[in-house]
Short mmCIF file of C-alpha atoms in Angstrom, two decimals:
data_model
loop_
_atom_site.label_atom_id
_atom_site.label_comp_id
_atom_site.label_asym_id
_atom_site.label_seq_id
_atom_site.Cartn_x
_atom_site.Cartn_y
_atom_site.Cartn_z
CA UNK A 1 -20.31 -36.44 8.74
CA UNK A 2 -16.56 -35.06 10.50
CA UNK A 3 -14.02 -34.02 7.92
CA UNK A 4 -10.50 -34.09 9.51
CA UNK A 5 -7.62 -31.65 7.94
CA UNK A 6 -4.85 -34.09 6.84
CA UNK A 7 -1.27 -31.97 7.88
CA UNK A 8 2.02 -33.01 6.47
CA UNK A 9 3.34 -36.13 7.63
CA UNK A 10 5.87 -34.02 9.70
CA UNK A 11 3.07 -33.56 12.22
CA UNK A 12 4.13 -36.92 13.97
CA UNK A 13 7.05 -36.60 15.10
CA UNK A 14 6.11 -33.28 17.40
CA UNK A 15 3.12 -34.35 18.61
CA UNK A 16 4.32 -37.78 19.75
CA UNK A 17 7.54 -35.94 21.39
CA UNK A 18 5.07 -33.37 23.10
CA UNK A 19 2.95 -36.54 24.51
CA UNK A 20 6.19 -38.45 25.80
CA UNK A 21 7.34 -35.10 27.42
CA UNK A 22 4.27 -35.03 29.71
CA UNK A 23 4.26 -39.04 30.47
CA UNK A 24 0.82 -38.83 30.71
CA UNK A 25 -1.00 -41.90 31.55
CA UNK A 26 -2.64 -43.99 28.98
CA UNK A 27 -5.68 -42.61 27.89
CA UNK A 28 -4.86 -39.25 29.39
CA UNK A 29 -4.81 -37.38 26.58
CA UNK A 30 -7.76 -34.54 25.00
CA UNK A 31 -10.37 -36.70 26.75
CA UNK A 32 -9.32 -35.94 29.87
CA UNK A 33 -8.67 -32.42 28.81
CA UNK A 34 -12.34 -32.42 27.12
CA UNK A 35 -13.67 -32.98 30.77
CA UNK A 36 -12.98 -28.88 32.41
CA UNK A 37 -13.25 -27.59 27.96
CA UNK A 38 -16.68 -28.60 26.99
CA UNK A 39 -16.59 -26.02 25.20
CA UNK A 40 -14.59 -27.88 22.69
CA UNK A 41 -16.86 -30.58 22.28
CA UNK A 42 -19.02 -28.49 20.04
CA UNK A 43 -15.70 -27.70 18.17
CA UNK A 44 -15.15 -31.33 17.19
CA UNK A 45 -18.60 -31.17 15.41
CA UNK A 46 -17.37 -28.60 12.94
CA UNK A 47 -17.03 -30.19 9.43
CA UNK A 48 -12.97 -29.37 9.69
CA UNK A 49 -10.85 -30.43 13.17
CA UNK A 50 -7.20 -29.59 13.04
CA UNK A 51 -5.60 -33.01 13.23
CA UNK A 52 -4.37 -33.02 16.62
CA UNK A 53 -7.56 -31.95 18.26
CA UNK A 54 -9.03 -34.42 16.48
CA UNK A 55 -6.87 -36.69 17.59
CA UNK A 56 -6.79 -35.25 21.21
CA UNK A 57 -3.18 -34.07 21.29
CA UNK A 58 -3.61 -31.11 23.12
CA UNK A 59 -0.07 -31.55 24.64
CA UNK A 60 1.25 -30.83 21.04
CA UNK A 61 0.22 -27.18 21.21
CA UNK A 62 -0.53 -26.61 24.80
CA UNK A 63 1.74 -26.81 27.92
CA UNK A 64 -1.03 -28.19 30.37
CA UNK A 65 0.88 -27.03 33.83
CA UNK A 66 2.32 -23.69 33.02
CA UNK A 67 3.79 -21.61 29.72
CA UNK A 68 5.39 -18.32 29.31
CA UNK A 69 3.06 -17.76 26.67
CA UNK A 70 -0.73 -16.71 26.40
CA UNK A 71 -3.08 -19.58 26.48
CA UNK A 72 -0.66 -21.99 27.77
CA UNK A 73 1.06 -22.54 24.44
CA UNK A 74 3.90 -24.58 24.38
CA UNK A 75 6.35 -22.06 22.37
CA UNK A 76 5.60 -19.33 20.67
CA UNK A 77 2.70 -19.55 18.41
CA UNK A 78 4.31 -19.20 14.90
CA UNK A 79 7.29 -21.37 15.78
CA UNK A 80 4.31 -24.05 16.96
CA UNK A 81 2.47 -23.74 13.55
CA UNK A 82 6.00 -24.60 11.96
CA UNK A 83 6.74 -27.90 13.71
CA UNK A 84 4.52 -29.70 11.47
CA UNK A 85 3.78 -26.82 8.76
CA UNK A 86 6.48 -25.96 6.21
CA UNK A 87 7.79 -22.37 6.00
CA UNK A 88 5.07 -20.26 3.63
CA UNK A 89 7.14 -17.67 2.00
CA UNK A 90 9.79 -19.29 0.34
CA UNK A 91 13.36 -17.52 0.02
CA UNK A 92 13.59 -14.76 -1.80
CA UNK A 93 9.91 -14.36 -2.49
CA UNK A 94 9.06 -11.77 -4.46
CA UNK A 95 6.26 -10.81 -2.75
CA UNK A 96 4.56 -12.15 1.02
CA UNK A 97 1.39 -11.59 2.85
CA UNK A 98 2.93 -9.25 6.11
CA UNK A 99 0.41 -11.67 8.44
CA UNK A 100 2.43 -14.81 7.34
CA UNK A 101 5.82 -13.05 7.31
CA UNK A 102 4.97 -11.36 10.84
CA UNK A 103 3.83 -15.98 11.70
CA UNK A 104 0.21 -14.27 12.41
CA UNK A 105 -1.37 -18.03 11.19
CA UNK A 106 -4.29 -17.19 13.26
CA UNK A 107 -5.66 -14.64 11.88
CA UNK A 108 -6.73 -16.83 9.05
CA UNK A 109 -6.65 -20.09 10.14
CA UNK A 110 -8.52 -21.22 13.46
CA UNK A 111 -6.06 -23.35 14.78
CA UNK A 112 -8.73 -25.99 16.25
CA UNK A 113 -11.56 -26.82 13.76
CA UNK A 114 -13.69 -24.32 11.41
CA UNK A 115 -16.31 -24.76 9.20
CA UNK A 116 -14.63 -23.90 6.24
CA UNK A 117 -11.69 -25.77 4.40
CA UNK A 118 -7.85 -25.11 5.62
CA UNK A 119 -9.70 -23.72 9.17
CA UNK A 120 -10.14 -21.01 7.34
CA UNK A 121 -12.18 -18.32 9.97
CA UNK A 122 -14.23 -17.49 7.06
CA UNK A 123 -15.12 -18.40 3.48
CA UNK A 124 -13.97 -17.00 0.09
CA UNK A 125 -13.55 -13.50 -0.55
CA UNK A 126 -15.07 -12.96 3.28
CA UNK A 127 -12.26 -13.76 4.75
CA UNK A 128 -9.65 -11.13 3.38
CA UNK A 129 -12.08 -8.04 3.79
CA UNK A 130 -11.62 -8.64 7.28
CA UNK A 131 -7.91 -7.02 6.72
CA UNK A 132 -8.65 -5.14 3.84
CA UNK A 133 -11.92 -3.61 4.38
CA UNK A 134 -11.17 -0.75 2.00
CA UNK A 135 -11.04 -2.66 -0.73
CA UNK A 136 -14.24 -4.37 0.31
CA UNK A 137 -16.09 -1.87 0.56
CA UNK A 138 -14.96 -0.30 -2.68
CA UNK A 139 -15.86 -3.86 -4.41
CA UNK A 140 -19.51 -3.50 -2.68
CA UNK A 141 -20.40 -0.50 -3.67
CA UNK A 142 -19.30 -1.08 -7.41
CA UNK A 143 -21.52 -1.23 -10.15
CA UNK A 144 -19.36 -3.89 -12.13
CA UNK A 145 -17.83 -6.38 -9.66
CA UNK A 146 -15.19 -8.69 -11.02
CA UNK A 147 -16.31 -11.87 -11.16
CA UNK A 148 -13.30 -13.98 -9.27
CA UNK A 149 -13.64 -11.61 -6.52
CA UNK A 150 -16.72 -11.92 -5.59
CA UNK A 151 -16.53 -16.08 -5.42
CA UNK A 152 -12.96 -16.06 -3.72
CA UNK A 153 -9.55 -13.95 -3.80
CA UNK A 154 -7.85 -17.45 -4.04
CA UNK A 155 -8.85 -17.22 -8.16
CA UNK A 156 -5.86 -14.62 -8.58
CA UNK A 157 -3.73 -14.44 -5.61
CA UNK A 158 -1.82 -16.93 -2.96
CA UNK A 159 -2.61 -15.78 0.32
CA UNK A 160 0.91 -16.86 2.09
CA UNK A 161 3.35 -15.44 -0.67
CA UNK A 162 4.56 -15.15 -4.13
CA UNK A 163 8.09 -16.80 -5.75
CA UNK A 164 8.16 -14.99 -8.95
CA UNK A 165 5.04 -12.31 -8.47
CA UNK A 166 4.46 -8.96 -7.17
CA UNK A 167 0.75 -8.22 -4.92
CA UNK A 168 0.41 -12.41 -4.40
CA UNK A 169 -0.23 -13.20 -7.69
CA UNK A 170 -0.40 -16.62 -9.03
CA UNK A 171 0.41 -15.58 -12.66
CA UNK A 172 1.97 -12.75 -13.93
CA UNK A 173 -0.27 -10.51 -15.89
CA UNK A 174 -1.22 -10.77 -18.82
CA UNK A 175 -1.11 -14.48 -18.39
CA UNK A 176 -3.30 -14.62 -15.44
CA UNK A 177 -6.09 -12.60 -17.10
CA UNK A 178 -6.40 -15.37 -20.29
CA UNK A 179 -6.65 -18.36 -17.47
CA UNK A 180 -10.18 -16.82 -18.22
CA UNK A 181 -10.57 -14.03 -21.02
CA UNK A 182 -10.42 -15.63 -24.37
CA UNK A 183 -8.29 -13.06 -26.05
CA UNK A 184 -8.27 -14.86 -29.40
CA UNK A 185 -12.27 -13.92 -29.83
CA UNK A 186 -13.16 -11.69 -32.14
CA UNK A 187 -15.14 -10.24 -29.85
CA UNK A 188 -12.31 -9.37 -27.53
CA UNK A 189 -10.55 -8.12 -29.97
CA UNK A 190 -13.20 -5.55 -31.93
CA UNK A 191 -13.62 -4.29 -27.92
CA UNK A 192 -9.46 -3.00 -27.92
CA UNK A 193 -9.11 -1.94 -31.75
CA UNK A 194 -7.76 -4.99 -32.96
CA UNK A 195 -4.62 -4.10 -30.55
CA UNK A 196 -2.48 -7.01 -29.31
CA UNK A 197 -3.46 -6.04 -26.09
CA UNK A 198 -3.16 -10.01 -24.76
CA UNK A 199 0.47 -9.01 -24.29
CA UNK A 200 0.00 -5.90 -22.55
CA UNK A 201 -0.94 -5.03 -18.81
CA UNK A 202 -4.51 -4.97 -18.55
CA UNK A 203 -4.29 -3.34 -15.29
CA UNK A 204 -3.28 -0.52 -17.34
CA UNK A 205 -6.94 0.24 -18.08
CA UNK A 206 -9.27 -1.99 -15.69
CA UNK A 207 -9.54 -2.05 -12.32
CA UNK A 208 -9.17 -5.89 -11.80
CA UNK A 209 -11.69 -6.19 -8.12
CA UNK A 210 -14.43 -3.66 -9.27
CA UNK A 211 -15.11 -0.84 -11.08
CA UNK A 212 -18.41 1.43 -11.74
CA UNK A 213 -17.37 2.23 -15.39
CA UNK A 214 -18.13 0.12 -18.18
CA UNK A 215 -15.90 -2.67 -18.93
CA UNK A 216 -14.61 -2.23 -15.03
CA UNK A 217 -12.22 0.53 -16.80
CA UNK A 218 -10.80 2.58 -13.43
CA UNK A 219 -12.90 5.51 -12.57
CA UNK A 220 -10.44 8.23 -14.66
CA UNK A 221 -10.49 7.20 -18.24
CA UNK A 222 -8.58 9.36 -20.73
CA UNK A 223 -10.50 11.06 -23.05
CA UNK A 224 -8.55 9.08 -26.08
CA UNK A 225 -8.91 5.51 -24.25
CA UNK A 226 -12.96 6.10 -23.85
CA UNK A 227 -13.26 7.31 -27.53
CA UNK A 228 -11.25 4.45 -28.44
CA UNK A 229 -8.30 7.14 -30.10
CA UNK A 230 -5.78 4.85 -29.57
CA UNK A 231 -3.86 5.73 -32.92
CA UNK A 232 -3.88 9.55 -31.17
CA UNK A 233 -0.25 8.07 -28.94
CA UNK A 234 0.53 4.46 -30.78
CA UNK A 235 1.19 3.33 -34.26
CA UNK A 236 -1.34 1.53 -36.34
CA UNK A 237 -2.62 -1.79 -34.49
CA UNK A 238 -1.11 -3.45 -38.03
CA UNK A 239 2.57 -1.72 -37.41
CA UNK A 240 5.76 -3.78 -36.49
CA UNK A 241 5.38 -2.44 -33.15
CA UNK A 242 1.57 -1.36 -32.43
CA UNK A 243 2.02 -0.53 -28.96
CA UNK A 244 4.89 1.71 -29.10
CA UNK A 245 4.41 5.65 -28.52
CA UNK A 246 5.24 7.58 -31.44
CA UNK A 247 6.99 10.37 -29.32
CA UNK A 248 8.55 9.37 -26.38
CA UNK A 249 8.48 11.88 -22.88
CA UNK A 250 6.62 14.70 -23.11
CA UNK A 251 6.04 15.27 -26.48
CA UNK A 252 3.82 12.55 -26.97
CA UNK A 253 1.38 14.73 -24.64
CA UNK A 254 1.67 17.85 -25.65
CA UNK A 255 -0.15 17.66 -29.05
CA UNK A 256 -3.56 17.93 -26.67
CA UNK A 257 -2.16 19.39 -23.95
CA UNK A 258 -0.51 22.19 -25.55
CA UNK A 259 -1.03 24.92 -23.45
CA UNK A 260 0.00 23.22 -20.71
CA UNK A 261 3.71 21.61 -21.70
CA UNK A 262 4.66 25.16 -23.11
CA UNK A 263 3.56 26.97 -20.10
CA UNK A 264 5.59 24.68 -18.34
CA UNK A 265 8.46 24.57 -20.64
CA UNK A 266 8.58 28.85 -20.19
CA UNK A 267 8.98 28.58 -16.42
CA UNK A 268 12.27 28.92 -14.52
CA UNK A 269 11.93 25.97 -12.71
CA UNK A 270 10.98 22.80 -14.00
CA UNK A 271 9.83 19.40 -12.26
CA UNK A 272 12.87 17.29 -13.69
CA UNK A 273 9.81 14.40 -14.30
CA UNK A 274 8.65 16.57 -16.74
CA UNK A 275 11.29 16.48 -18.73
CA UNK A 276 13.61 13.75 -18.75
CA UNK A 277 12.57 10.68 -21.16
CA UNK A 278 9.78 9.59 -20.20
CA UNK A 279 8.32 12.89 -19.09
CA UNK A 280 4.43 12.93 -18.19
CA UNK A 281 4.56 9.40 -17.58
CA UNK A 282 6.42 9.28 -14.97
CA UNK A 283 3.44 10.62 -12.62
CA UNK A 284 0.67 9.98 -14.81
CA UNK A 285 -1.08 7.10 -16.62
CA UNK A 286 -1.91 7.67 -19.98
CA UNK A 287 -5.33 5.35 -20.11
CA UNK A 288 -7.50 5.20 -16.33
CA UNK A 289 -6.64 5.26 -12.88
CA UNK A 290 -8.05 4.96 -9.51
CA UNK A 291 -6.99 8.55 -8.53
CA UNK A 292 -7.65 11.43 -10.06
CA UNK A 293 -5.51 13.73 -12.65
CA UNK A 294 -4.84 9.67 -13.88
CA UNK A 295 -1.73 9.51 -11.00
CA UNK A 296 -0.44 6.32 -11.06
CA UNK A 297 -1.06 6.84 -7.40
CA UNK A 298 -2.41 8.93 -4.67
CA UNK A 299 -0.53 11.99 -4.08
CA UNK A 300 1.34 11.12 -0.89
CA UNK A 301 2.54 7.85 -2.46
CA UNK A 302 3.59 9.18 -5.59
CA UNK A 303 5.43 11.78 -4.34
CA UNK A 304 7.51 9.43 -1.71
CA UNK A 305 8.31 7.65 -4.67
CA UNK A 306 11.51 10.03 -5.23
CA UNK A 307 10.93 12.47 -1.77
CA UNK A 308 11.69 9.52 0.43
CA UNK A 309 13.78 11.38 2.62
CA UNK A 310 10.98 14.20 2.99
CA UNK A 311 8.66 11.54 4.15
CA UNK A 312 10.55 9.75 6.39
CA UNK A 313 11.21 13.50 8.19
CA UNK A 314 7.61 13.73 8.30
CA UNK A 315 6.76 10.61 9.80
CA UNK A 316 9.80 11.31 12.49
CA UNK A 317 8.37 14.68 13.31
CA UNK A 318 6.53 14.98 16.46
CA UNK A 319 4.14 17.64 14.47
CA UNK A 320 2.65 16.43 11.48
CA UNK A 321 2.07 19.25 8.88
CA UNK A 322 -1.47 17.75 7.58
CA UNK A 323 -0.53 19.03 3.78
CA UNK A 324 1.75 16.27 3.56
CA UNK A 325 0.32 14.06 6.29
CA UNK A 326 -2.43 13.90 3.65
CA UNK A 327 -1.31 13.83 0.80
CA UNK A 328 -1.75 16.97 -0.47
CA UNK A 329 1.86 18.24 -1.64
CA UNK A 330 0.29 20.64 -4.66
CA UNK A 331 -1.12 22.95 -1.50
CA UNK A 332 2.67 24.29 -1.32
CA UNK A 333 4.23 22.88 -4.55
CA UNK A 334 3.31 22.96 -8.05
CA UNK A 335 4.13 19.47 -9.46
CA UNK A 336 5.05 20.53 -13.20
CA UNK A 337 7.05 23.61 -12.48
CA UNK A 338 6.96 27.08 -11.17
CA UNK A 339 9.41 30.10 -11.47
CA UNK A 340 9.53 30.10 -7.20
CA UNK A 341 12.42 28.00 -5.25
CA UNK A 342 11.52 24.68 -4.27
CA UNK A 343 8.70 24.70 -7.20
CA UNK A 344 6.32 26.55 -4.71
CA UNK A 345 3.34 27.75 -5.69
CA UNK A 346 4.36 31.40 -4.70
CA UNK A 347 7.36 33.29 -4.90
CA UNK A 348 6.71 34.27 -1.48
CA UNK A 349 7.37 31.41 1.32
CA UNK A 350 4.85 33.97 3.54
CA UNK A 351 2.00 34.16 1.15
CA UNK A 352 2.14 30.10 0.70
CA UNK A 353 2.27 29.64 4.18
CA UNK A 354 -0.62 32.28 4.84
CA UNK A 355 -2.95 29.97 2.59
CA UNK A 356 -3.41 28.02 5.58
CA UNK A 357 -1.64 29.92 8.45
CA UNK A 358 -3.29 33.48 9.56
CA UNK A 359 0.68 34.18 10.40
CA UNK A 360 0.12 37.88 10.78
CA UNK A 361 -1.47 37.08 14.25
CA UNK A 362 0.58 33.98 15.06
CA UNK A 363 3.82 36.25 16.36
CA UNK A 364 4.79 39.82 16.77
CA UNK A 365 8.06 38.50 15.57
CA UNK A 366 9.49 40.98 12.69
CA UNK A 367 9.38 38.77 9.42
CA UNK A 368 9.02 39.48 6.01
CA UNK A 369 11.62 40.94 3.00
CA UNK A 370 12.60 43.96 4.91
CA UNK A 371 13.41 42.07 7.82
CA UNK A 372 16.92 40.84 7.35
CA UNK A 373 18.43 37.45 8.84
CA UNK A 374 21.18 38.58 11.69
CA UNK A 375 22.56 34.85 10.32
CA UNK A 376 23.04 35.91 6.37
CA UNK A 377 22.44 39.23 5.40
CA UNK A 378 21.77 38.17 2.52
CA UNK A 379 18.32 36.32 3.75
CA UNK A 380 15.17 37.85 5.23
CA UNK A 381 13.41 36.44 8.23
CA UNK A 382 10.65 34.72 7.30
CA UNK A 383 8.48 31.32 8.46
CA UNK A 384 11.21 28.92 7.24
CA UNK A 385 13.48 30.92 9.22
CA UNK A 386 12.25 28.86 12.15
CA UNK A 387 10.01 26.40 11.40
CA UNK A 388 10.67 23.33 8.80
CA UNK A 389 7.80 23.07 6.63
CA UNK A 390 8.28 19.15 6.24
CA UNK A 391 8.87 18.68 10.19
CA UNK A 392 11.64 18.26 12.79
CA UNK A 393 11.47 15.98 15.97
CA UNK A 394 10.52 19.20 17.75
CA UNK A 395 7.12 20.34 18.28
CA UNK A 396 6.17 23.33 15.70
CA UNK A 397 8.53 22.13 13.35
CA UNK A 398 11.34 24.09 15.00
CA UNK A 399 14.78 23.51 14.57
CA UNK A 400 15.66 23.25 18.57
CA UNK A 401 14.14 21.61 21.04
CA UNK A 402 13.07 24.29 23.04
CA UNK A 403 11.96 28.37 22.03
CA UNK A 404 15.09 29.79 23.56
CA UNK A 405 17.66 27.51 21.81
CA UNK A 406 16.01 28.76 18.93
CA UNK A 407 15.66 32.61 19.77
CA UNK A 408 19.94 32.71 20.64
CA UNK A 409 20.56 31.58 17.36
CA UNK A 410 19.77 35.41 16.22
CA UNK A 411 19.89 37.26 19.59
CA UNK A 412 23.44 35.95 20.51
CA UNK A 413 23.94 38.54 23.22
CA UNK A 414 21.17 36.40 25.14
CA UNK A 415 23.31 33.66 25.36
CA UNK A 416 23.98 32.33 29.19
#
């Protein structure tokens, strides 16, 4: 038995207006269209049929004569949808699905008919994996898959927008998790060493989609967490503030990572996140991470959080520098600190570049510590004299559009 999708009452005036504007003869509605568009007879057999099609109101969306839009649409597709459906992104939403913002409703919904509720083109999580392919592969490859994810992403996410929560979540964490997980059970408390984690962010340890680690912890688990040594960093579970760290900043990590912290503090140039009040937690998560070295995010996204100008320059650059483009900033920079300018991994820029580039065969131009830069007697000619490592709008990271313009900066005698 065919089930017709019920749309808001706002549908009626728009459809009536479209019919009247065409001045169609009595009975000359969808039935007339189906005489040519026979394929839609099969569409009408699906379990969920869009109300305009079910009622034969094809002119509710299409102009039967001419149109400036593909498929003879009567207007921009997103504008047609909004004639009947309320806008799905609330004002000031905390998060919004980009396809909804862009008005690409047909990415998820079949405008005519489908076998799935809400005219969705696929059911459950399979619909989401159509775009979120990487996530779909990760879930599929995981030894332990979160049950809601296997069934339907909409258990946790709003497909259009969330007015109050990030990542399209329907509730905040941990309230969302507690709709399924009973945190008052003894088993739950024992597994968490009696710490009040029902008040914490579950996603700081657990991969909510799936993992090959027991208890769906992220793939990279901090050793104190895997061994249940919470007291290593936190106060006792019955303390007044059990989740508070015993020490703030890098001092909290120094107990175990003594050599690394001490060596870093003895460097001439220290990356400022190491020594501010938050310390190591600026870049690392203390519990578990999907990224190696317990980084909060993949390296490119993590560095871009502060170095927005550098990443923006790379995006604009006509030649992409692979270490930046591939998120391998540590190929050139030491993330904690170094004794070198720009916390480079080596004292000489040419040595840093030489790790990837065989510059000795690159050019016969004299460069090195003994070659003084004629523009500044205190500088020497090296790779960065001509190239900007994070990119320029010109090829090969050059500072100027043509080689001639570049050369005459020093060789002024050749200016024309």
